XYZ file of C-alpha atoms in Angstrom:
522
model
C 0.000 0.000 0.000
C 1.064 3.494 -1.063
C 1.476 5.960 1.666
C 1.040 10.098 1.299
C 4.107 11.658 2.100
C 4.338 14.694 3.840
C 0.295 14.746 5.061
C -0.027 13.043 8.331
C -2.770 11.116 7.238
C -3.071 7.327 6.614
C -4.981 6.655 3.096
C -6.992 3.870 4.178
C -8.422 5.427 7.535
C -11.441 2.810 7.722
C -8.847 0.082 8.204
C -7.589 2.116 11.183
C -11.287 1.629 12.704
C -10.948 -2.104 12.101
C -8.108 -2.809 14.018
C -9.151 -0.506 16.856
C -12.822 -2.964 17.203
C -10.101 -6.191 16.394
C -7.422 -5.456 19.203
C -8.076 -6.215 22.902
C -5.665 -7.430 25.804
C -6.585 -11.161 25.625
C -5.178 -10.980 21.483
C -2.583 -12.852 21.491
C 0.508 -11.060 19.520
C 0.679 -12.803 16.306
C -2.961 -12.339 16.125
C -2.579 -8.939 16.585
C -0.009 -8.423 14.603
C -1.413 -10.095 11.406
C -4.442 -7.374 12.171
C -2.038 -4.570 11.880
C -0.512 -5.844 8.797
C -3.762 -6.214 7.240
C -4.623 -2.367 8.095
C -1.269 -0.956 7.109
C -0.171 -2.544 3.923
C 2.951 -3.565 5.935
C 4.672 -6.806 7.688
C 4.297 -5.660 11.453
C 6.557 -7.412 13.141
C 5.744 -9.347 16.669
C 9.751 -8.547 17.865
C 8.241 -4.973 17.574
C 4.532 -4.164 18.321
C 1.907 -5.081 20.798
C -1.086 -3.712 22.242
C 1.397 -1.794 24.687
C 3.735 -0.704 22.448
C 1.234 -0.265 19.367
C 0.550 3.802 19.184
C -2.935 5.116 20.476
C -5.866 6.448 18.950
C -6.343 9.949 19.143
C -10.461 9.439 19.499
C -10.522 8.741 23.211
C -7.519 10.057 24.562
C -7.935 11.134 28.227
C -4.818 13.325 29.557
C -6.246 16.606 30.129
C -4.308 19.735 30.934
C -5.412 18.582 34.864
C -4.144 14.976 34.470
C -0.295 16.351 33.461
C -0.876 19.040 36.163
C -0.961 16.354 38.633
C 1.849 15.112 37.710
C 4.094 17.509 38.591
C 1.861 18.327 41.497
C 3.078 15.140 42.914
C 6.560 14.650 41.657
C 7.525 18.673 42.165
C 6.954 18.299 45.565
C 9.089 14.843 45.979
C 11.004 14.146 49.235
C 14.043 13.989 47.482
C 13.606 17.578 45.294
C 12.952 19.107 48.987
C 16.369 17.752 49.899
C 17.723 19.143 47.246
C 15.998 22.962 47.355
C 16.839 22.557 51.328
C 20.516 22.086 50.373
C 20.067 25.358 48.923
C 19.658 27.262 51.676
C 22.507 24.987 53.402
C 24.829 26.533 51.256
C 24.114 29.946 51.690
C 21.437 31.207 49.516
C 18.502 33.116 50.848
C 15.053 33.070 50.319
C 14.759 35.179 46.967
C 17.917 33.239 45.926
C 16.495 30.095 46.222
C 13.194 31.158 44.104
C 15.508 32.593 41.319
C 17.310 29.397 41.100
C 14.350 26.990 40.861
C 12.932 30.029 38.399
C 15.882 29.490 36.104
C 15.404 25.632 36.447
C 11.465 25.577 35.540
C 11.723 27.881 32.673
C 14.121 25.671 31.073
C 11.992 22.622 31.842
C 9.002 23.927 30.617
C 10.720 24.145 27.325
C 12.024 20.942 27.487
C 9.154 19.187 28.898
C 6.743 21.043 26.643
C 8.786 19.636 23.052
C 9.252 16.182 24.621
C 5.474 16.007 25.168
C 4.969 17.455 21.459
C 6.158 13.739 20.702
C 4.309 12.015 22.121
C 1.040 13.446 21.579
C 1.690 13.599 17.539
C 2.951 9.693 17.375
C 1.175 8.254 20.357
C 4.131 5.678 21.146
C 6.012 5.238 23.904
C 9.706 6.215 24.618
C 11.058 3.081 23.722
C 9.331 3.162 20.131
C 10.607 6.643 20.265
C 13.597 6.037 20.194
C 13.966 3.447 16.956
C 13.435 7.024 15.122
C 17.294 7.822 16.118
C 19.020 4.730 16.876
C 16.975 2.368 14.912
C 14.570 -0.547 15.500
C 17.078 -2.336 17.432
C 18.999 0.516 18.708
C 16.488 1.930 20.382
C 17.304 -0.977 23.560
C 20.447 1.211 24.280
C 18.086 4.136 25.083
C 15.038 2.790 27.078
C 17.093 -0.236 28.529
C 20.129 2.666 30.128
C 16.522 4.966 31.087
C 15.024 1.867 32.544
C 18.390 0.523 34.639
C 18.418 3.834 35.909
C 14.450 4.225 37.306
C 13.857 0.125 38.602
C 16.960 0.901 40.732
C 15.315 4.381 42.230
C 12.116 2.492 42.462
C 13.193 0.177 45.022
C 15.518 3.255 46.583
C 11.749 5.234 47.084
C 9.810 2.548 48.161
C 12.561 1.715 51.059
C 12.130 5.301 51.498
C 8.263 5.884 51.680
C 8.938 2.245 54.110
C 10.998 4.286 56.636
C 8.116 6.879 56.682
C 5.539 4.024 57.570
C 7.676 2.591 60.305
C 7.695 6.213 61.819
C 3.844 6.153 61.138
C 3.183 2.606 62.515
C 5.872 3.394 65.944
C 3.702 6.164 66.578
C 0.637 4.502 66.420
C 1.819 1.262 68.631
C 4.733 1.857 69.787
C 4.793 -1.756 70.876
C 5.865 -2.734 67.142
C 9.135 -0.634 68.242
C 10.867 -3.996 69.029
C 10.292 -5.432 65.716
C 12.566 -2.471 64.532
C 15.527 -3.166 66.528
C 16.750 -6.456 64.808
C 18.262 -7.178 61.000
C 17.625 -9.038 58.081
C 19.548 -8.954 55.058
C 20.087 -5.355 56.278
C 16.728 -4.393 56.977
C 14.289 -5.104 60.503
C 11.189 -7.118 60.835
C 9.280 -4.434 60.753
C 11.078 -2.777 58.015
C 10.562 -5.844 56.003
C 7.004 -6.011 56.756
C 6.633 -1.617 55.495
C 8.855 -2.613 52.398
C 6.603 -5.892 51.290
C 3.259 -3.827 52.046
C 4.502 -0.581 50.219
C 5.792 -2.868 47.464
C 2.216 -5.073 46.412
C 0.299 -1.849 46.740
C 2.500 -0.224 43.842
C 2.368 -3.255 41.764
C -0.977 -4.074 42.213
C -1.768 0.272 41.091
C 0.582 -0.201 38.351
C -1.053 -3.727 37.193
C -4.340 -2.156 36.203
C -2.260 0.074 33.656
C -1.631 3.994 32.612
C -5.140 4.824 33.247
C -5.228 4.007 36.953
C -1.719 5.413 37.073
C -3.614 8.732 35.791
C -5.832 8.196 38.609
C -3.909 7.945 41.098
C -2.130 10.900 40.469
C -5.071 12.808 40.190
C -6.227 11.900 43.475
C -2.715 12.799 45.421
C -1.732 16.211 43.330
C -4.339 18.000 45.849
C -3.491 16.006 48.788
C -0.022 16.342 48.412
C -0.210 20.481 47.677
C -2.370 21.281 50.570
C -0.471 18.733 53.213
C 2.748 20.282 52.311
C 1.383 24.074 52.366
C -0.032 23.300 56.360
C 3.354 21.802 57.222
C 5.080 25.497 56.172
C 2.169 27.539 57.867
C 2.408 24.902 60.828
C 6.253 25.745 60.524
C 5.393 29.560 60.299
C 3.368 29.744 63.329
C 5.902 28.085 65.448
C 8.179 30.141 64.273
C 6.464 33.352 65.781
C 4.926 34.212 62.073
C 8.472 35.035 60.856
C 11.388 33.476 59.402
C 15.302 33.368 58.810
C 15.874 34.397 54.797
C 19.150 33.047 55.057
C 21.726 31.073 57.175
C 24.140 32.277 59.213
C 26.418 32.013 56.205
C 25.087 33.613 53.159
C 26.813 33.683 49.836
C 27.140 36.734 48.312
C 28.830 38.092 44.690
C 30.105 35.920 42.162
C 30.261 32.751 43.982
C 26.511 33.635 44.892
C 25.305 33.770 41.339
C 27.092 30.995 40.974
C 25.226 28.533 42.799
C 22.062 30.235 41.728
C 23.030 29.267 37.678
C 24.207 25.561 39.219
C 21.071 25.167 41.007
C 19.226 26.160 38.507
C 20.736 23.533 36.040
C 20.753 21.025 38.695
C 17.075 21.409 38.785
C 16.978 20.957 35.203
C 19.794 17.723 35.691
C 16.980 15.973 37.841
C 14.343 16.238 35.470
C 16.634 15.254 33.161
C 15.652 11.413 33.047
C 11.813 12.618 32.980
C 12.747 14.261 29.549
C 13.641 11.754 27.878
C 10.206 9.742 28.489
C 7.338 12.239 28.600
C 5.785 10.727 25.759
C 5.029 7.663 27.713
C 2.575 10.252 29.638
C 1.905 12.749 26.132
C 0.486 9.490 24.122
C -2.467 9.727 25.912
C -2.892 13.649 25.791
C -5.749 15.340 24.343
C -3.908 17.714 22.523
C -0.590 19.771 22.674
C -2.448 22.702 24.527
C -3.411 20.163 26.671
C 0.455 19.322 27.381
C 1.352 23.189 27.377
C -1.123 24.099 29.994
C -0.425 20.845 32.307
C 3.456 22.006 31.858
C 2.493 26.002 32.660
C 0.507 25.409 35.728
C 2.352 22.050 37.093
C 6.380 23.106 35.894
C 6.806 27.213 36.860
C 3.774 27.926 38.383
C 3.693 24.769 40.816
C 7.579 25.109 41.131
C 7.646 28.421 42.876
C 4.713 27.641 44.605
C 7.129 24.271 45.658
C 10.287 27.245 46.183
C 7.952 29.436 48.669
C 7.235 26.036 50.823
C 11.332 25.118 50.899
C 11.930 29.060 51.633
C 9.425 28.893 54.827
C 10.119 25.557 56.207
C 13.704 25.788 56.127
C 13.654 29.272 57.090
C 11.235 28.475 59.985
C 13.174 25.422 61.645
C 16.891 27.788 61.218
C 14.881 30.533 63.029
C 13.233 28.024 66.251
C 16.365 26.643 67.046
C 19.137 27.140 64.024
C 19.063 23.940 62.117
C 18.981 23.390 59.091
C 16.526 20.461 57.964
C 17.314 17.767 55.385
C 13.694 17.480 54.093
C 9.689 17.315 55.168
C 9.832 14.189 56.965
C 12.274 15.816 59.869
C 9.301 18.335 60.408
C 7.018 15.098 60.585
C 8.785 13.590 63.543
C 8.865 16.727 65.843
C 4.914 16.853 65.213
C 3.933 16.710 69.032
C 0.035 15.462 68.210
C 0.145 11.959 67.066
C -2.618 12.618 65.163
C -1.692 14.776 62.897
C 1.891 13.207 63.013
C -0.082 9.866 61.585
C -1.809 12.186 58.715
C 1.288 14.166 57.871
C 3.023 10.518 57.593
C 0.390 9.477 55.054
C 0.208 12.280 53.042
C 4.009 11.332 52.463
C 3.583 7.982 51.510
C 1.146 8.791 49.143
C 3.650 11.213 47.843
C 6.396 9.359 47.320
C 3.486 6.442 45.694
C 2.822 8.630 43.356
C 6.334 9.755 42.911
C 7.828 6.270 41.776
C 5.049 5.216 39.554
C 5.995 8.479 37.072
C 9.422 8.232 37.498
C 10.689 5.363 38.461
C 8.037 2.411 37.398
C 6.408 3.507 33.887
C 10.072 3.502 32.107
C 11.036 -0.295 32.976
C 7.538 -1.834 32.557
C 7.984 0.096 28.812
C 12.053 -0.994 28.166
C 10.993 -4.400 29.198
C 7.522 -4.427 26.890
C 9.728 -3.188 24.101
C 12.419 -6.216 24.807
C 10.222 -8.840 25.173
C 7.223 -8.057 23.275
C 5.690 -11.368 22.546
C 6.490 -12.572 25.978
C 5.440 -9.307 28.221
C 2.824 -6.978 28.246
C 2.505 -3.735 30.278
C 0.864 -5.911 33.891
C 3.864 -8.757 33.747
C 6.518 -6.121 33.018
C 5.525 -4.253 35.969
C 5.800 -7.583 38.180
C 9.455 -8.075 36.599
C 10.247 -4.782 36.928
C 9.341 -4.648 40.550
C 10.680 -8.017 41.466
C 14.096 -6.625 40.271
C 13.891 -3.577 42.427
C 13.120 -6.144 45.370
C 16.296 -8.464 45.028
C 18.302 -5.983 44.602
C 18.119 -5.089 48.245
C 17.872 -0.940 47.714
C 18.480 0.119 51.064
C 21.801 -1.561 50.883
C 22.452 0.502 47.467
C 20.890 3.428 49.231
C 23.913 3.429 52.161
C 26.863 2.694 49.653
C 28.048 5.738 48.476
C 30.154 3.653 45.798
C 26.810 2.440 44.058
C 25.029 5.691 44.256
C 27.913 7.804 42.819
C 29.549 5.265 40.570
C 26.934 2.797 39.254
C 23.722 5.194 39.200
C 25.470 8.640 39.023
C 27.544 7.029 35.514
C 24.255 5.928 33.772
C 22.263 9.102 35.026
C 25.237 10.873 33.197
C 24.580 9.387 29.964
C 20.867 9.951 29.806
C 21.770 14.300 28.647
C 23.504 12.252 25.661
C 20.516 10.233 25.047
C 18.286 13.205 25.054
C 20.264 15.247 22.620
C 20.445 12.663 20.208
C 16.621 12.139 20.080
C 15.870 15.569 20.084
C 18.333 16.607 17.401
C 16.806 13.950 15.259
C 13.378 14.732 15.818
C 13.295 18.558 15.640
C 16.097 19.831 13.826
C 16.883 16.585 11.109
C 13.180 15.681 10.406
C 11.620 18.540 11.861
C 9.018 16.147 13.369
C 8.033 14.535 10.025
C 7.848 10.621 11.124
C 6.592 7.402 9.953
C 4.828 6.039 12.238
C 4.070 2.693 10.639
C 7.653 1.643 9.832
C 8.542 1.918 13.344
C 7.069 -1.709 13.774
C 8.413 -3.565 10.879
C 11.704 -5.106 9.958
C 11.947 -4.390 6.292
C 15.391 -3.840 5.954
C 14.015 -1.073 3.184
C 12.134 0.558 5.987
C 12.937 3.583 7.157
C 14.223 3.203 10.617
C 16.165 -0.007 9.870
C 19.793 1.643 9.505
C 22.167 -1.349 9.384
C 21.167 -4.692 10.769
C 18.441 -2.545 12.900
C 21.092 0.115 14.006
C 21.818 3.595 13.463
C 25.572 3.720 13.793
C 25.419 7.770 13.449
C 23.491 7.755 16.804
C 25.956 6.056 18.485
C 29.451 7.267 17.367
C 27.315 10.595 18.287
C 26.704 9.299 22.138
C 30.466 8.170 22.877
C 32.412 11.819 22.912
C 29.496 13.442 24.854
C 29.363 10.236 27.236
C 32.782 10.895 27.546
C 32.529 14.534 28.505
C 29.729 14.058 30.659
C 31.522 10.596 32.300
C 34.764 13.005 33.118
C 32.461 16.128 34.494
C 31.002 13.960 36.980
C 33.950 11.706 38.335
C 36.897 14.396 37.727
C 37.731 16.181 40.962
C 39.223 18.950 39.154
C 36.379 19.713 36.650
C 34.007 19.647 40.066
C 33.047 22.869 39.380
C 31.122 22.460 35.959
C 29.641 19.437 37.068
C 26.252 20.964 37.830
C 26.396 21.823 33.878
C 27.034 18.296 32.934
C 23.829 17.501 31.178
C 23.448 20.658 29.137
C 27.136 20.194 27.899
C 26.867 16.389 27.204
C 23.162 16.527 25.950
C 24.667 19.812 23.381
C 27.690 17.834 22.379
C 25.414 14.795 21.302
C 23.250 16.781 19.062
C 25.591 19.058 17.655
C 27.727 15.655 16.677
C 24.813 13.785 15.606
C 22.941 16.744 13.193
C 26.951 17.217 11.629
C 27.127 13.494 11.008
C 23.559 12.951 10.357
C 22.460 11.400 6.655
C 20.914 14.490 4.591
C 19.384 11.757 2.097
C 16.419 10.295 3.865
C 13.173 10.629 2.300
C 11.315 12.283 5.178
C 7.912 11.123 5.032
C 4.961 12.040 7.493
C 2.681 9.089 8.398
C 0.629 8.729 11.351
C 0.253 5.564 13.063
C -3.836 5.108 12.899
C -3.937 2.308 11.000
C -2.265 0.459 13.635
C -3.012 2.205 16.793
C -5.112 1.027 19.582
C -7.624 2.617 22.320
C -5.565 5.079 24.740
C -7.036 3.393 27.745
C -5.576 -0.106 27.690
C-alpha cells in the first residue's frame, strides 16, 4: 500500500477503525499483529509491536491539561527535590535566591518538557518506540534499557524510602511494634521488612491495572499532596512566631553567589533530566498539545515556585526556632507533638512518594521491558518483573553505599543528557518532526528506521564523545566545578555531533500511526 508523504494522514483510515474494534488485551501477539498488517499494507513485526507498544488512537484520549498538572503536582513536591531545594539554603542562599534558582530551572523545563510532550502526543508511542526514530529498531534498547536501569533501581531506593516513613507512622501509632525495629535481616528489621513488602504489592498491584489508573492515582494525590505540604510550612510559620530566617548564618554573596544560583538552577533541570527523555510515555495519551502546554504552565513554573515558597518557609522556619537546618519534610514530621496529625502528615508522604515512583521510576522499565520482550510481556507482567528486580536488589543496601550511588547510578544518570540530545536533534532539527509512524514496527530492511542490521551507527558514534565529557564532568575532581552543567554540555555535544554526522538523504515522510493504533485506555 502506497502511503502520502508529507500529510499526516493514513490513506486507508477505515482500516484504522478495524483494528481498533479487532485489538483487545486477551489478542494474542501474532494475532494482533497479522491485524495490523492487514490495516497498514505492511509486515508488522511481533519482535516490535503489541497492544502496549502499538501507538494510540487519538479518538478517546484522556490526559487533560489537569491529568499532566498532577503530575508535577506530585513529583515537584518529591522528598528527594525538597532535599535538594533545602541544600540550597545549606549553602548559603537566601530566600529570593532560592526562588531565582528553581525560576531558572522551571523555565528551562518547561521548554524541554513542553517539546518532549509534542512527541508524544503527535505519534502516540512510547519512549522506547521513540527512540527506533534515532538509533533504529534495534537501537532503540540502548536508550530505554540505560533509562530503565536507571528508574527500577530508584524504584526500590523510594519505596525503602516511603517504608521508613511508615515505620515512623506505625511506631507512633503502637509503639509496641518498636521492638520489631531493633533487629536485622539482610540489612533491613522485621518491621522494616514487613513496610517494604506492604509498600511494594500496593505499587504493583496500582501499576497492574495500567496507565489509566496510574492517571488516577495521580489525580487523586496532586491536591493532597499540595495542601499537606502548604499546612506543614504555615504549621512551621506559626511556630516560628509568624516570621522566618531568609538566610543562614552564612550567606553567599557576589560571584560565587550567582554561581550557585546558575548551578542550582541547572541542577534542577539535571533531575528532570531522566523525565525528559520519556514524557511521551505520559503525552500518548494527551488530548492535545495545549493540553500538554497548559499541564506544563501550571504544574512546571507555576507549581515550582509555589514548591520554592514552601522550601523558603520551612527551612527558614526550623533555622529561626532553634538554628538547624533540615534535610527534608519528613524531619518536620517527627517533631509533630500530636500523634494525630503526626499519623496524617506521615500518610500524606507515603502517598507522595506512591505517586512519585510510579511516574518516574516504574512507567520507564515496565515500557524498556515491553519493548524487549514483546511477545512474551505486556505492560501488567513487566511491571511484576520490573518490581521483582527492584526487590532483590536489596535498595536500602544501594541506598547506604556511596560507591553504588555515585559510581553505578550517578555514571548511567550521566549518559541519559547524551541520550536526550540525540533524540531531540533527530526529531526537531533533522526531520523537523516529520515521522513514519508505521515503519517503526516492521523489519523491512528497506524501511525507514532499519539503519544497518536494525542500528543507526550515526546515533551512536554521536553518544560516545558526549558520554565521555559528561563521564569526566562527573567523576573528575578537578572539573568539580562544571559538574552541575554536565547535562546541558553532554546533551549539546550529542546533538551538535549527531545533526553534523547525520544522513541528509532520507526521504522524510509524514505518516501517522492510525492504522495500527489502539484505544488510549488499555
Amino acid at each position: 500500500m502506497q502511503t502520502t508523504p508529507l500529510t499526516g494522514v493514513d490513506p486507508a483510515p477505515e482500516t484504522a477503525v478495524g483494528l481498533s474494534k479487532a485489538a483487545h488485551p486477551s489478542m494474542g501477539v501474532d494475532a494482533l499483529c497479522e491485524a495490523a498488517s492487514a490495516a497498514s499494507g505492511r509486515t508488522i513485526s511481533p519482535s516490535l509491536y503489541n497492544i502496549d507498544l502499538a501507538p494510540t488512537k487519538r479518538e478517546g484520549r484522556r490526559w487533560t491539561s489537569y491529568s499532566i498538572f498532577t503530575l508535577w503536582a506530585n513529583d515537584v513536591h518529591s522528598l528527594g527535590n525538597y532535599a535538594f531545594a533545602i541544600g540550597l539554603f545549606a549553602l548559603g542562599l537566601g530566600g529570593w535566591q532560592i526562588l531565582l534558582a528553581l525560576g531558572v530551572g522551571a523555565v528551562l523545563l518547561f521548554g524541554l518538557l513542553s517539546f518532549s510532550g509534542f512527541m508524544g502526543v503527535k505519534t502516540g508511542v512510547p519512549f522506547p518506540v521513540m527512540s527506533r526514530i534515532s538509533f533504529g529498531i534495534r537501537g532503540a534498547q540502548i536508550a530505554s534499557l540505560l533509562r530503565g536501569a536507571v528508574a527500577v533501581a530508584w524504584f526500590g531506593i523510594q519505596t525503602y524510602l516511603a517504608s521508613v516513613v511508615l515505620r515512623v507512622m506505625l511506631v507512633a501509632m503502637v509503639p509496641s511494634l518498636r521492638e520489631l525495629d531493633a533487629n536485622s535481616i539482610l540489612g533491613l528489621s522485621t518491621l522494616g521488612w514487613a513496610s517494604f513488602v506492604f509498600l511494594w504489592i500496593v505499587q504493583l498491584v496500582i501499576v497492574s491495572f495500567g496507565m489509566e489508573m496510574i492517571r488516577k492515582y495521580e489525580a487523586f494525590a496532586g491536591p493532597i499532596i499540595l495542601v499537606t505540604m502548604a499546612a506543614m510550612a504555615i504549621w512551621i510559620f506559626v511556630q516560628a512566631g509568624g516570621s522566618i530566617a531568609w538566610t543562614s548564618n552564612h550567606a553567599l554573596e557576589g560571584a560565587e553567589m550567582w554561581r550557585t544560583i546558575f548551578a542550582g538552577g541547572a541542577l534542577w533541570v539535571s533531575i528532570y533530566g531522566t523525565f525528559v527523555l520519556n514524557f511521551c510515555d505520559f503525552t500518548r495519551s494527551a488530548v492535545s498539545k495545549k493540553a500538554v502546554v497548559r499541564g506544563n504552565f501550571w504544574g512546571i513554573p507555576i507549581n515550582m515556585l509555589l514548591f520554592g515558597a514552601i522550601v523558603v518557609v520551612m527551612a527558614g522556619g526550623q533555622f529561626k526556632i532553634n538554628g538547624t537546618i533540615i534535610k527534608s519534610p519528613s524531619d518536620i514530621v517527627q517533631t509533630i507533638p500530636n500523634t494525630m496529625f503526626l499519623v496524617l502528615a506521615c500518610l500524606a508522604l507515603l502517598i507522595l512518594t506512591i505517586a512519585v515512583n510510579l511516574m518516574a521510576n516504574f512507567v520507564a522499565p515496565v515500557y524498556a521491558l515491553t519493548n524487549l520482550f514483546p511477545k512474551h510481556l505486556n505492560f501488567r507482567k513487566a511491571a511484576w518483573v520490573s518490581g521483582t528486580i527492584g526487590l532483590i536488589i536489596l535498595p536500602w543496601n544501594l541506598y547506604n553505599n556511596p560507591i553504588v550511588i555515585v559510581y553505578f547510578l550517578g555514571g548511567l544518570g550521566a549518559l541519559l543528557g547524551p541520550l536526550f540530545g540525540v533524540v531531540m536533534a533527530d526529531y526537531w532539527l533533522l526531520r523537523r518532526g516529520k515521522v513514519n509512524v508505521l515503519e517503526l514496527y516492521t523489519e523491512d530492511p528497506a524501511g525507514a528506521y532499519f539503519y544497518k542490521k536494525g542500528f543507526n551507527p550515526r546515533a551512536i558514534i554521536a553518544l560516545v564523545p558526549a558520554a565521555c565529557v559528561a563521564l569526566l564532568v562527573a567523576f573528575v575532581p578537578a572539573l568539580e566545578a562544571a559538574a552541575p552543567f554536565a547535562w546541558f554540555v553532554a546533551a549539546g555535544i550529542a546533538a551538535a555531533v549527531y545533526y553534523a554526522i547525520s544522513d541528509r538523504s532520507q526521504r522524510l515522510v509524514d505518516v501517522d500511526g492510525e492504522a495500527i493504533a489502539v484505544a488510549s485506555n488499555h
